[in-house]
CSV table of C-alpha atoms and ligand atoms in Angstrom, one decimal:
chain,number,residue,atom,x,y,z
H,2,UNK,CA,0.0,0.0,-0.1
H,3,UNK,CA,1.3,3.2,-0.9
H,4,UNK,CA,1.9,5.9,1.8
H,5,UNK,CA,-0.5,8.4,2.4
H,6,UNK,CA,1.4,11.3,2.8
H,7,UNK,CA,-0.3,14.5,4.8
H,8,UNK,CA,2.5,16.2,5.8
H,9,UNK,CA,3.0,18.8,2.7
H,10,UNK,CA,3.7,21.7,5.0
H,11,UNK,CA,6.8,20.0,6.4
H,12,UNK,CA,8.1,19.3,2.6
H,13,UNK,CA,6.1,18.6,-0.7
H,14,UNK,CA,7.0,16.0,-3.3
H,15,UNK,CA,8.9,17.5,-6.3
H,16,UNK,CA,7.0,17.7,-9.7
H,17,UNK,CA,8.6,15.5,-12.3
H,18,UNK,CA,8.8,18.6,-14.8
H,19,UNK,CA,10.9,20.2,-11.9
H,20,UNK,CA,13.5,17.5,-11.5
H,21,UNK,CA,13.5,17.5,-15.7
H,22,UNK,CA,14.2,21.1,-15.8
H,23,UNK,CA,17.0,20.8,-13.2
H,24,UNK,CA,18.8,18.0,-14.6
H,25,UNK,CA,20.8,19.5,-17.5
H,26,UNK,CA,22.4,22.0,-14.7
H,27,UNK,CA,24.1,19.2,-13.0
H,28,UNK,CA,26.0,18.1,-16.1
H,29,UNK,CA,25.9,19.5,-19.5
H,30,UNK,CA,25.4,23.4,-18.0
H,31,UNK,CA,28.2,23.1,-14.9
H,32,UNK,CA,29.6,26.5,-15.7
H,33,UNK,CA,29.9,29.0,-12.8
H,34,UNK,CA,27.5,32.0,-13.7
H,35,UNK,CA,30.1,34.1,-12.5
H,36,UNK,CA,32.7,33.3,-15.2
H,37,UNK,CA,33.2,35.4,-18.1
H,38,UNK,CA,33.3,32.6,-21.0
H,39,UNK,CA,30.8,30.9,-22.4
H,40,UNK,CA,30.2,28.3,-20.2
H,41,UNK,CA,29.6,30.6,-17.5
H,42,UNK,CA,27.8,33.0,-19.3
H,43,UNK,CA,25.0,30.7,-20.6
H,44,UNK,CA,24.4,29.6,-17.0
H,45,UNK,CA,24.2,33.1,-15.9
H,46,UNK,CA,21.6,33.7,-18.5
H,47,UNK,CA,19.4,31.2,-17.5
H,48,UNK,CA,19.9,32.2,-13.6
H,49,UNK,CA,18.6,35.6,-14.8
H,50,UNK,CA,15.9,34.1,-16.7
H,51,UNK,CA,14.6,32.0,-13.7
H,52,UNK,CA,14.9,35.5,-11.8
H,53,UNK,CA,12.4,37.0,-14.0
H,54,UNK,CA,10.1,34.3,-13.7
H,55,UNK,CA,9.9,34.6,-10.0
H,56,UNK,CA,9.6,38.2,-10.1
H,57,UNK,CA,6.9,37.9,-12.6
H,58,UNK,CA,5.2,35.4,-10.6
H,59,UNK,CA,5.3,37.9,-7.4
H,60,UNK,CA,4.8,41.2,-9.4
H,61,UNK,CA,8.3,42.3,-8.5
H,62,UNK,CA,11.2,43.5,-10.5
H,63,UNK,CA,13.9,41.2,-11.1
H,64,UNK,CA,16.3,43.3,-9.1
H,65,UNK,CA,14.2,42.7,-6.3
H,66,UNK,CA,14.7,39.0,-5.8
H,67,UNK,CA,17.8,37.3,-4.4
H,68,UNK,CA,18.1,33.4,-4.0
H,69,UNK,CA,19.2,31.9,-0.9
H,70,UNK,CA,19.9,28.5,0.6
H,71,UNK,CA,16.5,28.1,2.2
H,72,UNK,CA,13.8,30.0,3.8
H,73,UNK,CA,15.6,30.2,7.1
H,74,UNK,CA,18.6,32.1,5.6
H,75,UNK,CA,16.3,34.6,3.8
H,76,UNK,CA,14.7,35.2,7.2
H,77,UNK,CA,17.8,35.5,8.8
H,78,UNK,CA,19.4,37.9,6.5
H,79,UNK,CA,16.6,40.1,6.5
H,80,UNK,CA,16.3,40.6,10.3
H,81,UNK,CA,20.1,40.7,11.1
H,82,UNK,CA,20.7,43.0,8.1
H,83,UNK,CA,17.8,45.4,8.9
H,84,UNK,CA,19.0,45.4,12.6
H,85,UNK,CA,22.4,46.3,11.4
H,86,UNK,CA,21.8,48.7,8.7
H,87,UNK,CA,19.1,51.1,10.5
H,88,UNK,CA,20.1,50.4,13.9
H,89,UNK,CA,16.7,48.9,14.7
H,90,UNK,CA,16.0,49.5,18.9
H,91,UNK,CA,12.5,48.0,18.6
H,92,UNK,CA,11.3,44.8,16.8
H,93,UNK,CA,7.5,44.0,16.8
H,94,UNK,CA,6.6,40.1,16.1
H,95,UNK,CA,4.3,37.3,17.5
H,96,UNK,CA,5.1,34.2,19.9
H,97,UNK,CA,3.4,32.0,16.9
H,98,UNK,CA,6.0,32.6,14.5
H,99,UNK,CA,8.4,29.8,12.9
H,100,UNK,CA,11.6,29.4,15.0
H,101,UNK,CA,13.5,30.7,11.8
H,102,UNK,CA,12.0,34.0,12.8
H,103,UNK,CA,11.7,33.4,16.7
H,104,UNK,CA,15.0,31.9,17.6
H,105,UNK,CA,16.3,34.6,15.2
H,106,UNK,CA,14.9,37.5,17.3
H,107,UNK,CA,16.1,35.9,20.9
H,108,UNK,CA,19.6,35.9,19.6
H,109,UNK,CA,19.5,39.5,18.3
H,110,UNK,CA,17.7,40.3,21.7
H,111,UNK,CA,20.7,38.8,23.3
H,112,UNK,CA,23.3,40.3,21.6
H,113,UNK,CA,22.1,43.7,20.4
H,114,UNK,CA,20.6,47.0,22.3
H,115,UNK,CA,17.3,46.3,21.4
H,116,UNK,CA,13.6,44.9,22.8
H,117,UNK,CA,11.2,42.5,20.8
H,118,UNK,CA,7.7,43.4,21.5
H,119,UNK,CA,5.2,40.3,21.0
H,120,UNK,CA,1.6,41.2,19.7
H,121,UNK,CA,-1.1,39.5,21.9
H,122,UNK,CA,-3.2,37.0,20.4
H,123,UNK,CA,-6.3,34.9,21.6
H,124,UNK,CA,-6.8,31.4,22.3
H,125,UNK,CA,-7.2,30.8,18.4
H,126,UNK,CA,-4.0,32.6,17.8
H,127,UNK,CA,-6.0,35.4,15.9
H,128,UNK,CA,-3.6,38.4,16.5
H,129,UNK,CA,-4.8,41.6,18.4
H,130,UNK,CA,-4.6,44.3,15.8
H,131,UNK,CA,-5.5,46.9,18.2
H,132,UNK,CA,-2.5,46.0,20.2
H,133,UNK,CA,-0.2,45.9,17.0
H,134,UNK,CA,-1.1,49.3,16.3
H,135,UNK,CA,-0.6,50.7,20.1
H,136,UNK,CA,2.9,49.1,19.5
H,137,UNK,CA,3.5,50.9,16.5
H,138,UNK,CA,2.5,54.4,18.0
H,139,UNK,CA,5.1,54.1,20.7
H,140,UNK,CA,7.7,52.4,18.1
H,141,UNK,CA,6.9,53.9,14.9
H,142,UNK,CA,10.4,52.9,13.3
H,143,UNK,CA,10.3,49.4,14.5
H,144,UNK,CA,10.9,46.1,12.5
H,145,UNK,CA,7.8,44.3,12.2
H,146,UNK,CA,7.9,40.8,11.5
H,147,UNK,CA,4.7,38.8,11.1
H,148,UNK,CA,4.3,35.3,9.3
H,149,UNK,CA,1.5,35.0,6.5
H,150,UNK,CA,0.4,31.6,7.0
H,151,UNK,CA,1.1,29.9,10.4
H,152,UNK,CA,2.7,26.5,9.3
H,153,UNK,CA,1.5,24.7,12.6
H,154,UNK,CA,-2.2,26.0,13.0
H,155,UNK,CA,-2.9,27.5,9.7
H,156,UNK,CA,-3.9,30.9,10.7
H,157,UNK,CA,-3.8,33.7,7.9
H,158,UNK,CA,-2.7,36.9,9.4
H,159,UNK,CA,-3.6,40.0,7.4
H,160,UNK,CA,-0.7,40.9,6.0
H,161,UNK,CA,-1.9,43.7,3.7
H,162,UNK,CA,-3.4,45.5,6.5
H,163,UNK,CA,-0.3,45.0,8.7
H,164,UNK,CA,1.7,46.6,5.8
H,165,UNK,CA,-0.6,49.5,5.7
H,166,UNK,CA,-0.4,50.2,9.3
H,167,UNK,CA,3.3,49.7,9.0
H,168,UNK,CA,3.5,52.2,6.0
H,169,UNK,CA,1.7,54.8,7.7
H,170,UNK,CA,4.3,54.5,10.8
H,171,UNK,CA,7.2,54.2,8.7
H,172,UNK,CA,8.1,50.6,10.2
H,173,UNK,CA,9.9,48.0,8.0
H,174,UNK,CA,7.6,44.9,7.2
H,175,UNK,CA,9.0,41.7,6.6
H,176,UNK,CA,6.7,38.5,6.6
H,177,UNK,CA,7.8,34.8,6.6
H,178,UNK,CA,5.4,33.9,3.4
H,179,UNK,CA,6.7,30.3,3.6
H,180,UNK,CA,3.5,28.7,3.8
H,181,UNK,CA,1.5,30.8,1.5
H,182,UNK,CA,4.0,31.3,-1.6
H,183,UNK,CA,3.2,28.9,-4.4
H,184,UNK,CA,-0.2,28.6,-2.6
H,185,UNK,CA,-1.6,31.9,-3.0
H,186,UNK,CA,-1.1,34.7,-5.7
H,187,UNK,CA,1.1,37.0,-3.8
H,188,UNK,CA,1.4,40.4,-5.2
H,189,UNK,CA,3.8,42.3,-3.7
H,190,UNK,CA,2.9,45.6,-5.2
H,191,UNK,CA,-0.4,45.1,-3.7
H,192,UNK,CA,0.8,43.9,-0.3
H,193,UNK,CA,3.0,46.8,0.3
H,194,UNK,CA,5.5,45.0,2.4
H,195,UNK,CA,9.3,45.5,2.5
H,196,UNK,CA,10.2,42.0,2.3
H,197,UNK,CA,8.9,38.6,2.1
H,198,UNK,CA,10.7,35.0,2.0
H,199,UNK,CA,9.8,31.5,0.2
H,200,UNK,CA,11.2,28.4,0.1
H,201,UNK,CA,10.9,25.9,-2.9
H,202,UNK,CA,10.5,22.5,-1.0
H,203,UNK,CA,6.9,23.7,0.3
H,204,UNK,CA,5.7,24.2,-3.5
H,205,UNK,CA,7.0,20.9,-5.2
H,206,UNK,CA,10.3,22.4,-5.9
H,207,UNK,CA,13.6,21.1,-4.6
H,208,UNK,CA,15.1,21.3,-0.9
H,209,UNK,CA,17.9,23.3,-0.2
H,210,UNK,CA,16.9,26.9,-2.0
H,211,UNK,CA,15.0,30.0,-0.9
H,212,UNK,CA,13.9,33.2,-2.3
H,213,UNK,CA,13.8,36.7,-0.8
H,214,UNK,CA,12.0,39.2,-2.0
H,215,UNK,CA,13.5,42.7,-0.9
H,216,UNK,CA,11.9,46.0,-1.8
H,217,UNK,CA,13.6,48.5,-4.1
H,218,UNK,CA,15.6,51.1,-2.2
H,219,UNK,CA,16.2,49.2,0.9
H,220,UNK,CA,19.6,49.8,1.8
H,221,UNK,CA,20.9,47.1,3.6
H,222,UNK,CA,24.4,45.6,4.4
H,223,UNK,CA,25.0,42.0,3.0
H,224,UNK,CA,24.5,39.2,5.5
H,225,UNK,CA,27.0,36.6,3.7
H,226,UNK,CA,30.2,38.3,2.5
H,227,UNK,CA,32.6,37.4,0.2
H,228,UNK,CA,31.7,37.6,-3.8
H,229,UNK,CA,29.8,39.4,-5.7
H,230,UNK,CA,26.8,37.3,-6.3
H,231,UNK,CA,23.3,38.3,-5.8
H,232,UNK,CA,24.5,41.9,-6.4
H,233,UNK,CA,27.0,41.5,-3.3
H,234,UNK,CA,24.1,41.0,-1.1
H,235,UNK,CA,24.4,37.2,-0.8
H,236,UNK,CA,28.0,35.9,-1.8
H,237,UNK,CA,28.8,32.1,-2.5
H,238,UNK,CA,28.4,30.4,-5.7
H,239,UNK,CA,25.0,29.9,-7.0
H,240,UNK,CA,22.9,26.9,-6.4
H,241,UNK,CA,22.0,26.9,-9.9
H,242,UNK,CA,19.9,23.5,-10.5
H,243,UNK,CA,18.0,24.5,-7.4
H,244,UNK,CA,17.3,27.9,-8.4
H,245,UNK,CA,16.1,26.8,-12.1
H,246,UNK,CA,13.7,24.1,-9.8
H,247,UNK,CA,12.3,27.0,-7.6
H,248,UNK,CA,11.5,28.8,-10.5
H,249,UNK,CA,10.1,26.4,-12.6
H,250,UNK,CA,8.0,24.8,-9.6
H,251,UNK,CA,6.7,28.8,-8.9
H,252,UNK,CA,5.9,28.6,-12.4
H,253,UNK,CA,4.0,25.5,-12.6
H,254,UNK,CA,2.1,26.1,-9.3
H,255,UNK,CA,0.8,29.6,-10.9
H,256,UNK,CA,-0.5,27.5,-14.2
H,257,UNK,CA,-3.0,25.7,-11.7
H,258,UNK,CA,-3.5,27.9,-8.7
H,259,UNK,CA,-7.2,28.4,-8.5
H,260,UNK,CA,-8.0,25.1,-9.7
H,261,UNK,CA,-5.7,23.3,-7.2
H,262,UNK,CA,-6.8,25.7,-4.4
H,263,UNK,CA,-10.4,25.0,-5.0
H,264,UNK,CA,-9.9,20.9,-4.8
H,265,UNK,CA,-7.4,21.0,-1.7
H,266,UNK,CA,-10.1,23.2,0.1
H,267,UNK,CA,-12.6,20.4,-0.8
H,268,UNK,CA,-10.1,18.1,1.0
H,269,UNK,CA,-9.6,20.2,4.2
H,270,UNK,CA,-13.8,20.7,4.2
H,271,UNK,CA,-14.2,16.9,3.7
H,272,UNK,CA,-11.7,16.1,6.6
H,273,UNK,CA,-13.5,18.3,8.8
H,274,UNK,CA,-17.0,17.0,8.1
H,275,UNK,CA,-15.8,13.6,8.4
H,276,UNK,CA,-14.2,13.9,11.7
H,277,UNK,CA,-16.9,15.7,13.3
H,278,UNK,CA,-19.1,12.6,12.2
H,279,UNK,CA,-16.6,10.0,13.4
H,280,UNK,CA,-15.0,11.4,16.3
H,281,UNK,CA,-17.1,12.7,19.1
H,282,UNK,CA,-15.4,15.5,20.8
H,283,UNK,CA,-12.8,16.1,18.0
H,284,UNK,CA,-12.0,19.8,17.8
H,285,UNK,CA,-9.7,22.3,15.9
H,286,UNK,CA,-6.6,24.1,17.0
H,287,UNK,CA,-6.2,27.7,15.3
H,288,UNK,CA,-9.2,29.6,13.2
H,289,UNK,CA,-11.9,28.0,12.2
H,290,UNK,CA,-13.0,30.7,10.0
H,291,UNK,CA,-12.4,28.8,6.6
H,292,UNK,CA,-11.0,31.7,4.8
H,293,UNK,CA,-8.7,33.1,7.4
H,294,UNK,CA,-6.7,29.6,7.3
H,295,UNK,CA,-4.6,27.9,5.1
H,296,UNK,CA,-6.8,25.8,2.7
H,297,UNK,CA,-4.3,22.9,2.9
H,298,UNK,CA,-3.5,22.7,6.7
H,299,UNK,CA,-5.5,21.8,9.5
H,300,UNK,CA,-4.3,21.1,13.2
H,301,UNK,CA,-6.9,18.5,14.7
H,302,UNK,CA,-7.5,18.5,18.5
H,303,UNK,CA,-8.6,15.0,19.5
H,304,UNK,CA,-10.4,14.3,22.6
H,305,UNK,CA,-7.9,12.2,25.4
H,306,UNK,CA,-6.6,9.0,24.6
H,307,UNK,CA,-4.8,6.2,26.4
H,308,UNK,CA,-1.0,5.8,25.0
H,309,UNK,CA,-1.6,9.2,23.0
H,310,UNK,CA,1.9,9.2,22.9
H,311,UNK,CA,1.9,6.4,20.3
H,312,UNK,CA,-0.5,7.8,18.2
H,313,UNK,CA,1.8,9.1,15.5
H,314,UNK,CA,3.8,5.6,15.5
H,315,UNK,CA,0.4,4.0,15.4
H,316,UNK,CA,-0.6,6.0,12.1
H,317,UNK,CA,2.9,5.5,10.5
H,318,UNK,CA,2.4,2.0,11.2
H,319,UNK,CA,-0.8,2.1,8.9
H,320,UNK,CA,1.2,4.2,6.6
H,321,UNK,CA,-0.1,7.3,7.2
H,322,UNK,CA,2.4,10.3,7.4
H,323,UNK,CA,1.4,13.1,9.8
H,324,UNK,CA,2.9,15.5,11.9
H,325,UNK,CA,2.5,15.9,15.6
H,326,UNK,CA,1.3,19.2,16.8
H,327,UNK,CA,1.9,18.0,20.7
H,328,UNK,CA,1.7,20.6,23.3
H,329,UNK,CA,3.1,18.8,25.7
H,330,UNK,CA,7.2,18.8,26.7
H,331,UNK,CA,8.1,15.5,28.2
H,332,UNK,CA,11.2,13.4,27.8
H,333,UNK,CA,12.9,13.8,24.6
H,334,UNK,CA,9.7,15.0,23.0
H,335,UNK,CA,9.8,19.1,22.8
H,336,UNK,CA,6.2,20.6,22.3
H,337,UNK,CA,5.0,22.8,19.9
H,338,UNK,CA,5.7,26.4,21.1
H,339,UNK,CA,2.7,27.5,19.1
H,340,UNK,CA,0.2,25.0,20.8
H,341,UNK,CA,1.9,26.0,24.1
H,342,UNK,CA,1.2,29.7,23.2
H,343,UNK,CA,-2.4,28.7,22.7
H,344,UNK,CA,-2.7,26.8,26.1
H,345,UNK,CA,-4.0,24.0,24.6
H,346,UNK,CA,-4.8,21.3,26.9
H,347,UNK,CA,-1.9,18.7,27.0
H,348,UNK,CA,-4.1,15.8,27.6
H,349,UNK,CA,-5.6,16.4,23.7
H,350,UNK,CA,-3.6,14.9,21.1
H,351,UNK,CA,-3.0,17.1,18.2
H,352,UNK,CA,-2.3,16.1,14.8
H,353,UNK,CA,-1.3,18.5,11.8
H,354,UNK,CA,-2.5,17.3,8.4
H,355,UNK,CA,-1.4,19.4,5.5
H,356,UNK,CA,-2.8,18.5,2.0
H,357,UNK,CA,-1.4,18.8,-1.8
H,358,UNK,CA,-3.2,18.2,-4.8
H,359,UNK,CA,-1.8,14.8,-5.0
H,360,UNK,CA,-4.1,13.8,-2.0
H,361,UNK,CA,-7.4,12.2,-2.3
H,362,UNK,CA,-10.8,11.8,-0.6
H,363,UNK,CA,-10.0,8.1,-0.5
H,364,UNK,CA,-7.2,8.9,1.6
H,365,UNK,CA,-9.2,10.9,4.2
H,366,UNK,CA,-11.4,8.3,4.5
H,367,UNK,CA,-8.8,5.7,5.4
H,368,UNK,CA,-7.1,8.1,7.7
H,369,UNK,CA,-10.3,9.0,9.6
H,370,UNK,CA,-11.6,5.3,9.9
H,371,UNK,CA,-8.1,4.4,11.3
H,372,UNK,CA,-8.4,7.5,13.6
H,373,UNK,CA,-12.1,6.7,14.8
H,374,UNK,CA,-10.8,2.8,15.5
H,375,UNK,CA,-8.7,4.1,18.3
H,376,UNK,CA,-11.5,5.7,20.1
A,16,PLP,N1,9.3,29.4,7.7
A,16,PLP,C1,8.0,28.8,8.0
A,16,PLP,C2,6.6,29.6,8.1
A,16,PLP,C3,8.2,27.3,7.6
A,16,PLP,O1,7.0,26.5,7.5
A,16,PLP,C4,9.4,26.7,7.5
A,16,PLP,C5,9.7,25.4,7.2
A,16,PLP,O2,9.0,24.7,7.6
A,16,PLP,C6,10.4,27.6,7.4
A,16,PLP,C7,10.3,29.1,7.5
A,16,PLP,C8,12.0,27.5,7.4
A,16,PLP,O3,12.0,27.1,5.6
A,16,PLP,P1,13.5,26.3,5.1
A,16,PLP,O4,13.3,24.7,5.5
A,16,PLP,O5,13.5,26.5,3.6
A,16,PLP,O6,14.6,26.7,5.9
């Protein structure tokens, strides 16, 4: 039996077309894009073509696009470079951010003379925008970093509204859009933010390549020093095959964005319906307003279960790959900081399911049946 893969927010299977597009750049087109000879120039041309395609998808200009080794690097780059370049004294964020942001903020607070302020949220993880406004009034030139789609509970933060607030106060707004690039048509002009980041493996591209949009006119010091790659902003020989793969994957997702969104949304809605029918007392962590949550992700809160520590293992034995959204913190298992921040009851096991267009209703039926059989 094939594995039922419901962990696409962790990583997604690569499109075969992406692998095909990448293959020549491991062999025939092996040149270094910084070389001025023919072998280098032909790769450089392809690199710039990929950059243009990514810029087209995001409605940015090619000069605003930088490639990195992953989204973690892109997040680190923006946060550390803004602090160094602008002498930031106040950062506004949320305790529900991914560790790529959260731990970078902890580090910055420990070594720099700055303070991080966390926007309040309710028990569903919905941010308190009034509190954000108050913070922006107090610290108008802050660096604001608030993610778009939460990778654990799925909440979609209103980044356009947040960008407007930041513009009014003169704050720099960065958003970790890893879970929404390639899933939603993000238009940087319309959104009006200063920086956003993405990771190819979250939208059927290869691992080990990220992208950073930085609004034109931002005068930031480079984060990685060395060669003149990426216009001197990010030194290091480019991961050409990865970049080609990222651009190809983004391009492909854009070809069927609306259709895929409709289909994947229907899977999520079906799972919610079936769980409510089959498991008494099932609840959901995060926002339950469908449009205010990632259409591809759901965090299920199950009634207490004996041996709940074996739940994921049990599902895995049945060829079902899901992720835990555990709120507990016992032994080697480190609980989710997001569920802890929402004060989710530790006795209720949590499971995160995240879908792609390759999933089916039949897989959901099988999953719900297995889960229900444990009660
Ligand atoms: N930010 C979010 C919201 C994520 O979900 C992830 C990956 O899970 C990352 C950042 C880190 O991405 P990468 O694996 O490309 O470093």
